[in-house]
Amino acid sequence: MSDRRVLFILTGHDKLGDTGDKTGFHLSEAAQPWRILREAGIQVDFATPEGGEAPIDPGSKDMDDSVNREFIENEDVNAKLKATPALRELDLSGYDAIYFPGGHGTMWDLPDHADVQAAVRDAYEAGKIVAAVCHGPAAFVNVKLSDGSWFVDGKTLSVFTDEEERAVKKDDVVPFLLASKLKERGATHEKAENFKKSVTVDGRLITGQNPPSARGVGEAIRDQLKAD
């Protein structure tokens, strides 16, 4: 059994802008890496920026997917998702990696949250793995390192593309276009065609473009942890 620990930092936001629709975190973007890490004997814990229930985006609840079903039906996971700790309540130094699953909720509560920014900065500067998929890199948008530089400046990453946002007709709903914003901060954007897999490993920064990329992000986290 591995003594490695990964913290999944999930969105706690469940309102899709002013549409009246619900959102949250994307189920498979949590479930797929959870399955990969669990099979490797790596402990997974969950948190949200402010604590409380972590909402699942209703549009992502594909129960025909066996991994989604396993995740949802796991009693331990269920209990943890219903009552996540807030980031400020945790000693993040005990984790070897932090991971931000996507889902549109991330676009509202991750970018400006001081505890999210501190978690990314402190983990990265401590030599830990920082990972995210799809809209999860919204957590990186306003992070500055201790030297005052943007966290993503000079780094290569994969993220939900502007073209994909337009394809799902959310480009006028989200507060900003994530890929464009990260490029403004100095990131190099690596991408595949719409809804195709793209996983980018830039040192200890591991990112993926969309739901089909989530498994690959989980595998990359696992492989780096196993190599240490």
mmCIF file of C-alpha atoms in Angstrom:
data_model
loop_
_atom_site.group_PDB
_atom_site.id
_atom_site.type_symbol
_atom_site.label_atom_id
_atom_site.label_comp_id
_atom_site.label_asym_id
_atom_site.label_seq_id
_atom_site.Cartn_x
_atom_site.Cartn_y
_atom_site.Cartn_z
ATOM 1 C CA MET A 1 0.000 0.000 0.000
ATOM 2 C CA SER A 2 1.340 3.408 -1.000
ATOM 3 C CA ASP A 3 1.637 6.195 1.535
ATOM 4 C CA ARG A 4 1.016 8.765 -1.194
ATOM 5 C CA ARG A 5 -1.909 11.151 -0.822
ATOM 6 C CA VAL A 6 -3.690 13.296 -3.402
ATOM 7 C CA LEU A 7 -6.198 16.039 -2.623
ATOM 8 C CA PHE A 8 -8.990 16.567 -5.141
ATOM 9 C CA ILE A 9 -10.098 20.213 -4.854
ATOM 10 C CA LEU A 10 -13.638 20.371 -6.215
ATOM 11 C CA THR A 11 -15.812 23.350 -7.014
ATOM 12 C CA GLY A 12 -18.492 24.165 -4.484
ATOM 13 C CA HIS A 13 -20.428 26.345 -6.950
ATOM 14 C CA ASP A 14 -23.688 25.012 -8.379
ATOM 15 C CA LYS A 15 -25.192 27.941 -10.349
ATOM 16 C CA LEU A 16 -24.496 28.264 -14.069
ATOM 17 C CA GLY A 17 -24.274 32.042 -14.270
ATOM 18 C CA ASP A 18 -27.683 33.694 -14.640
ATOM 19 C CA THR A 19 -29.226 30.831 -16.622
ATOM 20 C CA GLY A 20 -31.075 29.264 -13.711
ATOM 21 C CA ASP A 21 -29.408 25.944 -14.549
ATOM 22 C CA LYS A 22 -27.342 23.899 -12.126
ATOM 23 C CA THR A 23 -23.672 23.076 -12.511
ATOM 24 C CA GLY A 24 -20.852 21.770 -10.316
ATOM 25 C CA PHE A 25 -17.906 19.466 -10.909
ATOM 26 C CA HIS A 26 -17.836 17.082 -13.875
ATOM 27 C CA LEU A 27 -18.386 13.564 -12.592
ATOM 28 C CA SER A 28 -16.006 11.611 -14.829
ATOM 29 C CA GLU A 29 -13.228 14.156 -14.323
ATOM 30 C CA ALA A 30 -13.220 13.171 -10.661
ATOM 31 C CA ALA A 31 -14.184 9.524 -11.058
ATOM 32 C CA GLN A 32 -11.615 8.490 -13.676
ATOM 33 C CA PRO A 33 -8.506 9.757 -11.843
ATOM 34 C CA TRP A 34 -9.951 8.537 -8.530
ATOM 35 C CA ARG A 35 -10.203 5.028 -9.988
ATOM 36 C CA ILE A 36 -6.662 5.131 -11.396
ATOM 37 C CA LEU A 37 -5.139 6.374 -8.145
ATOM 38 C CA ARG A 38 -7.210 4.059 -5.962
ATOM 39 C CA GLU A 39 -6.080 1.041 -7.981
ATOM 40 C CA ALA A 40 -2.481 2.154 -7.387
ATOM 41 C CA GLY A 41 -3.070 2.260 -3.620
ATOM 42 C CA ILE A 42 -2.892 6.045 -3.481
ATOM 43 C CA GLN A 43 -5.180 7.778 -0.975
ATOM 44 C CA VAL A 44 -7.601 10.351 -2.377
ATOM 45 C CA ASP A 45 -9.271 13.006 -0.233
ATOM 46 C CA PHE A 46 -11.703 15.753 -1.237
ATOM 47 C CA ALA A 47 -12.075 19.429 -0.391
ATOM 48 C CA THR A 48 -13.870 22.511 -1.691
ATOM 49 C CA PRO A 49 -12.811 26.141 -1.290
ATOM 50 C CA GLU A 50 -15.395 26.871 1.417
ATOM 51 C CA GLY A 51 -16.393 23.377 2.560
ATOM 52 C CA GLY A 52 -19.794 21.710 2.468
ATOM 53 C CA GLU A 53 -21.358 19.637 -0.275
ATOM 54 C CA ALA A 54 -19.518 19.320 -3.574
ATOM 55 C CA PRO A 55 -22.206 19.551 -6.290
ATOM 56 C CA ILE A 56 -22.050 17.273 -9.316
ATOM 57 C CA ASP A 57 -22.951 18.868 -12.644
ATOM 58 C CA PRO A 58 -26.259 17.184 -13.559
ATOM 59 C CA GLY A 59 -25.241 17.049 -17.203
ATOM 60 C CA SER A 60 -22.263 14.857 -16.356
ATOM 61 C CA LYS A 61 -24.168 12.138 -14.480
ATOM 62 C CA ASP A 62 -23.723 9.359 -17.019
ATOM 63 C CA MET A 63 -24.660 6.304 -14.989
ATOM 64 C CA ASP A 64 -24.079 3.998 -17.941
ATOM 65 C CA ASP A 65 -20.382 4.602 -17.316
ATOM 66 C CA SER A 66 -19.151 1.938 -14.900
ATOM 67 C CA VAL A 67 -16.454 4.172 -13.378
ATOM 68 C CA ASN A 68 -18.936 6.965 -12.711
ATOM 69 C CA ARG A 69 -21.269 4.432 -11.128
ATOM 70 C CA GLU A 70 -18.518 2.964 -8.958
ATOM 71 C CA PHE A 71 -17.562 6.445 -7.770
ATOM 72 C CA ILE A 72 -21.131 7.495 -6.997
ATOM 73 C CA GLU A 73 -22.003 4.238 -5.258
ATOM 74 C CA ASN A 74 -18.888 4.190 -3.058
ATOM 75 C CA GLU A 75 -20.125 4.928 0.456
ATOM 76 C CA ASP A 76 -16.894 6.597 1.576
ATOM 77 C CA VAL A 77 -16.825 8.886 -1.462
ATOM 78 C CA ASN A 78 -20.488 9.739 -1.052
ATOM 79 C CA ALA A 79 -20.046 10.730 2.562
ATOM 80 C CA LYS A 80 -17.000 12.839 1.784
ATOM 81 C CA LEU A 81 -18.697 14.674 -1.100
ATOM 82 C CA LYS A 82 -21.661 15.594 1.077
ATOM 83 C CA ALA A 83 -19.460 17.263 3.705
ATOM 84 C CA THR A 84 -16.111 18.354 2.284
ATOM 85 C CA PRO A 85 -13.680 20.320 4.441
ATOM 86 C CA ALA A 86 -12.746 23.856 3.458
ATOM 87 C CA LEU A 87 -9.187 24.308 2.224
ATOM 88 C CA ARG A 88 -8.335 26.488 5.225
ATOM 89 C CA GLU A 89 -9.164 23.568 7.547
ATOM 90 C CA LEU A 90 -6.562 21.248 6.011
ATOM 91 C CA ASP A 91 -2.816 20.861 6.379
ATOM 92 C CA LEU A 92 -1.983 20.702 2.688
ATOM 93 C CA SER A 93 1.666 19.896 3.387
ATOM 94 C CA GLY A 94 0.568 16.306 3.969
ATOM 95 C CA TYR A 95 -0.401 15.836 0.308
ATOM 96 C CA ASP A 96 1.930 14.817 -2.511
ATOM 97 C CA ALA A 97 -0.332 16.264 -5.209
ATOM 98 C CA ILE A 98 -3.362 18.482 -5.620
ATOM 99 C CA TYR A 99 -5.813 17.989 -8.459
ATOM 100 C CA PHE A 100 -8.619 20.195 -9.756
ATOM 101 C CA PRO A 101 -11.362 18.330 -11.657
ATOM 102 C CA GLY A 102 -13.318 20.512 -14.062
ATOM 103 C CA GLY A 103 -16.972 21.306 -14.486
ATOM 104 C CA HIS A 104 -18.314 24.774 -15.190
ATOM 105 C CA GLY A 105 -18.725 25.568 -11.485
ATOM 106 C CA THR A 106 -14.956 26.010 -11.236
ATOM 107 C CA MET A 107 -15.170 29.153 -13.368
ATOM 108 C CA TRP A 108 -16.927 31.022 -10.571
ATOM 109 C CA ASP A 109 -15.379 29.948 -7.273
ATOM 110 C CA LEU A 110 -11.791 28.934 -8.049
ATOM 111 C CA PRO A 111 -10.118 31.869 -9.853
ATOM 112 C CA ASP A 112 -10.416 34.512 -7.125
ATOM 113 C CA HIS A 113 -10.271 32.349 -4.013
ATOM 114 C CA ALA A 114 -7.230 33.209 -1.886
ATOM 115 C CA ASP A 115 -7.006 29.712 -0.371
ATOM 116 C CA VAL A 116 -7.057 28.119 -3.831
ATOM 117 C CA GLN A 117 -4.288 30.444 -4.979
ATOM 118 C CA ALA A 118 -2.227 29.672 -1.878
ATOM 119 C CA ALA A 119 -2.737 25.930 -2.332
ATOM 120 C CA VAL A 120 -1.436 26.035 -5.900
ATOM 121 C CA ARG A 121 1.504 28.288 -5.103
ATOM 122 C CA ASP A 122 2.559 26.443 -1.970
ATOM 123 C CA ALA A 123 2.228 22.980 -3.499
ATOM 124 C CA TYR A 124 4.190 23.908 -6.593
ATOM 125 C CA GLU A 125 6.934 25.726 -4.726
ATOM 126 C CA ALA A 126 7.242 22.756 -2.345
ATOM 127 C CA GLY A 127 7.956 20.437 -5.273
ATOM 128 C CA LYS A 128 4.541 18.793 -5.272
ATOM 129 C CA ILE A 129 2.432 17.841 -8.301
ATOM 130 C CA VAL A 130 -0.246 20.313 -9.387
ATOM 131 C CA ALA A 131 -2.832 18.889 -11.793
ATOM 132 C CA ALA A 132 -6.134 19.903 -13.383
ATOM 133 C CA VAL A 133 -8.421 18.982 -16.253
ATOM 134 C CA CYS A 134 -10.906 20.791 -18.504
ATOM 135 C CA HIS A 135 -12.170 23.841 -16.534
ATOM 136 C CA GLY A 136 -10.106 22.857 -13.476
ATOM 137 C CA PRO A 137 -7.228 25.124 -14.593
ATOM 138 C CA ALA A 138 -9.533 28.032 -13.706
ATOM 139 C CA ALA A 139 -7.781 27.587 -10.365
ATOM 140 C CA PHE A 140 -4.547 28.829 -11.976
ATOM 141 C CA VAL A 141 -5.831 32.026 -13.575
ATOM 142 C CA ASN A 142 -4.889 34.461 -10.797
ATOM 143 C CA VAL A 143 -2.123 32.527 -9.055
ATOM 144 C CA LYS A 144 1.169 34.323 -8.614
ATOM 145 C CA LEU A 145 4.339 32.657 -7.386
ATOM 146 C CA SER A 146 6.391 34.097 -4.551
ATOM 147 C CA ASP A 147 8.526 36.047 -7.031
ATOM 148 C CA GLY A 148 5.416 37.850 -8.301
ATOM 149 C CA SER A 149 5.233 36.060 -11.665
ATOM 150 C CA TRP A 150 2.078 34.428 -12.967
ATOM 151 C CA PHE A 151 2.052 30.717 -12.135
ATOM 152 C CA VAL A 152 1.280 29.706 -15.733
ATOM 153 C CA ASP A 153 3.727 32.103 -17.377
ATOM 154 C CA GLY A 154 6.085 30.083 -19.568
ATOM 155 C CA LYS A 155 4.291 26.794 -18.889
ATOM 156 C CA THR A 156 2.591 24.531 -21.422
ATOM 157 C CA LEU A 157 -0.847 23.206 -20.586
ATOM 158 C CA SER A 158 -4.024 21.635 -21.918
ATOM 159 C CA VAL A 159 -7.382 23.154 -21.005
ATOM 160 C CA PHE A 160 -10.973 23.291 -22.281
ATOM 161 C CA THR A 161 -10.605 25.273 -25.485
ATOM 162 C CA ASP A 162 -12.445 28.412 -26.566
ATOM 163 C CA GLU A 163 -13.750 26.412 -29.531
ATOM 164 C CA GLU A 164 -15.163 23.751 -27.207
ATOM 165 C CA GLU A 165 -16.797 26.449 -25.058
ATOM 166 C CA ARG A 166 -18.504 27.826 -28.142
ATOM 167 C CA ALA A 167 -19.504 24.326 -29.236
ATOM 168 C CA VAL A 168 -21.342 23.718 -25.951
ATOM 169 C CA LYS A 169 -22.861 27.228 -26.183
ATOM 170 C CA LYS A 170 -21.461 28.378 -22.867
ATOM 171 C CA ASP A 171 -19.128 31.079 -24.225
ATOM 172 C CA ASP A 172 -21.663 33.791 -23.350
ATOM 173 C CA VAL A 173 -22.387 32.261 -19.938
ATOM 174 C CA VAL A 174 -18.951 31.806 -18.382
ATOM 175 C CA PRO A 175 -17.282 34.886 -16.858
ATOM 176 C CA PHE A 176 -14.325 34.536 -19.259
ATOM 177 C CA LEU A 177 -12.887 32.143 -21.832
ATOM 178 C CA LEU A 178 -10.455 30.000 -19.889
ATOM 179 C CA ALA A 179 -7.932 29.156 -22.607
ATOM 180 C CA SER A 180 -7.694 32.792 -23.714
ATOM 181 C CA LYS A 181 -7.238 33.996 -20.147
ATOM 182 C CA LEU A 182 -4.441 31.535 -19.431
ATOM 183 C CA LYS A 183 -2.695 32.538 -22.652
ATOM 184 C CA GLU A 184 -2.938 36.171 -21.531
ATOM 185 C CA ARG A 185 -1.061 35.104 -18.390
ATOM 186 C CA GLY A 186 1.756 33.690 -20.531
ATOM 187 C CA ALA A 187 0.778 30.031 -20.898
ATOM 188 C CA THR A 188 1.391 28.027 -24.049
ATOM 189 C CA HIS A 189 -1.850 26.250 -24.948
ATOM 190 C CA GLU A 190 -1.535 22.716 -26.302
ATOM 191 C CA LYS A 191 -4.771 21.372 -27.748
ATOM 192 C CA ALA A 192 -6.423 18.607 -29.712
ATOM 193 C CA GLU A 193 -9.536 18.820 -31.867
ATOM 194 C CA ASN A 194 -12.792 19.497 -30.043
ATOM 195 C CA PHE A 195 -13.525 16.822 -27.433
ATOM 196 C CA LYS A 196 -10.465 14.760 -28.292
ATOM 197 C CA LYS A 197 -7.859 13.787 -25.704
ATOM 198 C CA SER A 198 -4.957 16.110 -24.884
ATOM 199 C CA VAL A 199 -2.806 15.584 -21.784
ATOM 200 C CA THR A 200 0.184 17.822 -21.143
ATOM 201 C CA VAL A 201 2.943 17.143 -18.634
ATOM 202 C CA ASP A 202 5.176 20.151 -18.041
ATOM 203 C CA GLY A 203 7.394 19.078 -15.184
ATOM 204 C CA ARG A 204 5.169 18.842 -12.113
ATOM 205 C CA LEU A 205 2.237 20.573 -13.848
ATOM 206 C CA ILE A 206 -0.167 18.012 -15.332
ATOM 207 C CA THR A 207 -3.197 19.182 -17.305
ATOM 208 C CA GLY A 208 -5.866 17.790 -19.609
ATOM 209 C CA GLN A 209 -8.227 19.365 -22.121
ATOM 210 C CA ASN A 210 -11.632 17.803 -21.448
ATOM 211 C CA PRO A 211 -13.482 14.761 -20.034
ATOM 212 C CA PRO A 212 -11.793 12.283 -22.428
ATOM 213 C CA SER A 213 -8.451 13.511 -21.038
ATOM 214 C CA ALA A 214 -9.271 12.823 -17.376
ATOM 215 C CA ARG A 215 -8.046 9.245 -17.332
ATOM 216 C CA GLY A 216 -4.738 10.270 -18.863
ATOM 217 C CA VAL A 217 -4.293 12.989 -16.249
ATOM 218 C CA GLY A 218 -4.896 10.405 -13.514
ATOM 219 C CA GLU A 219 -2.340 8.085 -15.089
ATOM 220 C CA ALA A 220 0.230 10.890 -15.302
ATOM 221 C CA ILE A 221 -0.280 11.780 -11.624
ATOM 222 C CA ARG A 222 0.068 8.109 -10.677
ATOM 223 C CA ASP A 223 3.202 7.627 -12.763
ATOM 224 C CA GLN A 224 4.938 10.680 -11.293
ATOM 225 C CA LEU A 225 4.063 9.648 -7.749
ATOM 226 C CA LYS A 226 5.296 6.118 -8.352
ATOM 227 C CA ALA A 227 8.551 7.433 -9.863
ATOM 228 C CA ASP A 228 9.413 9.613 -6.853
#
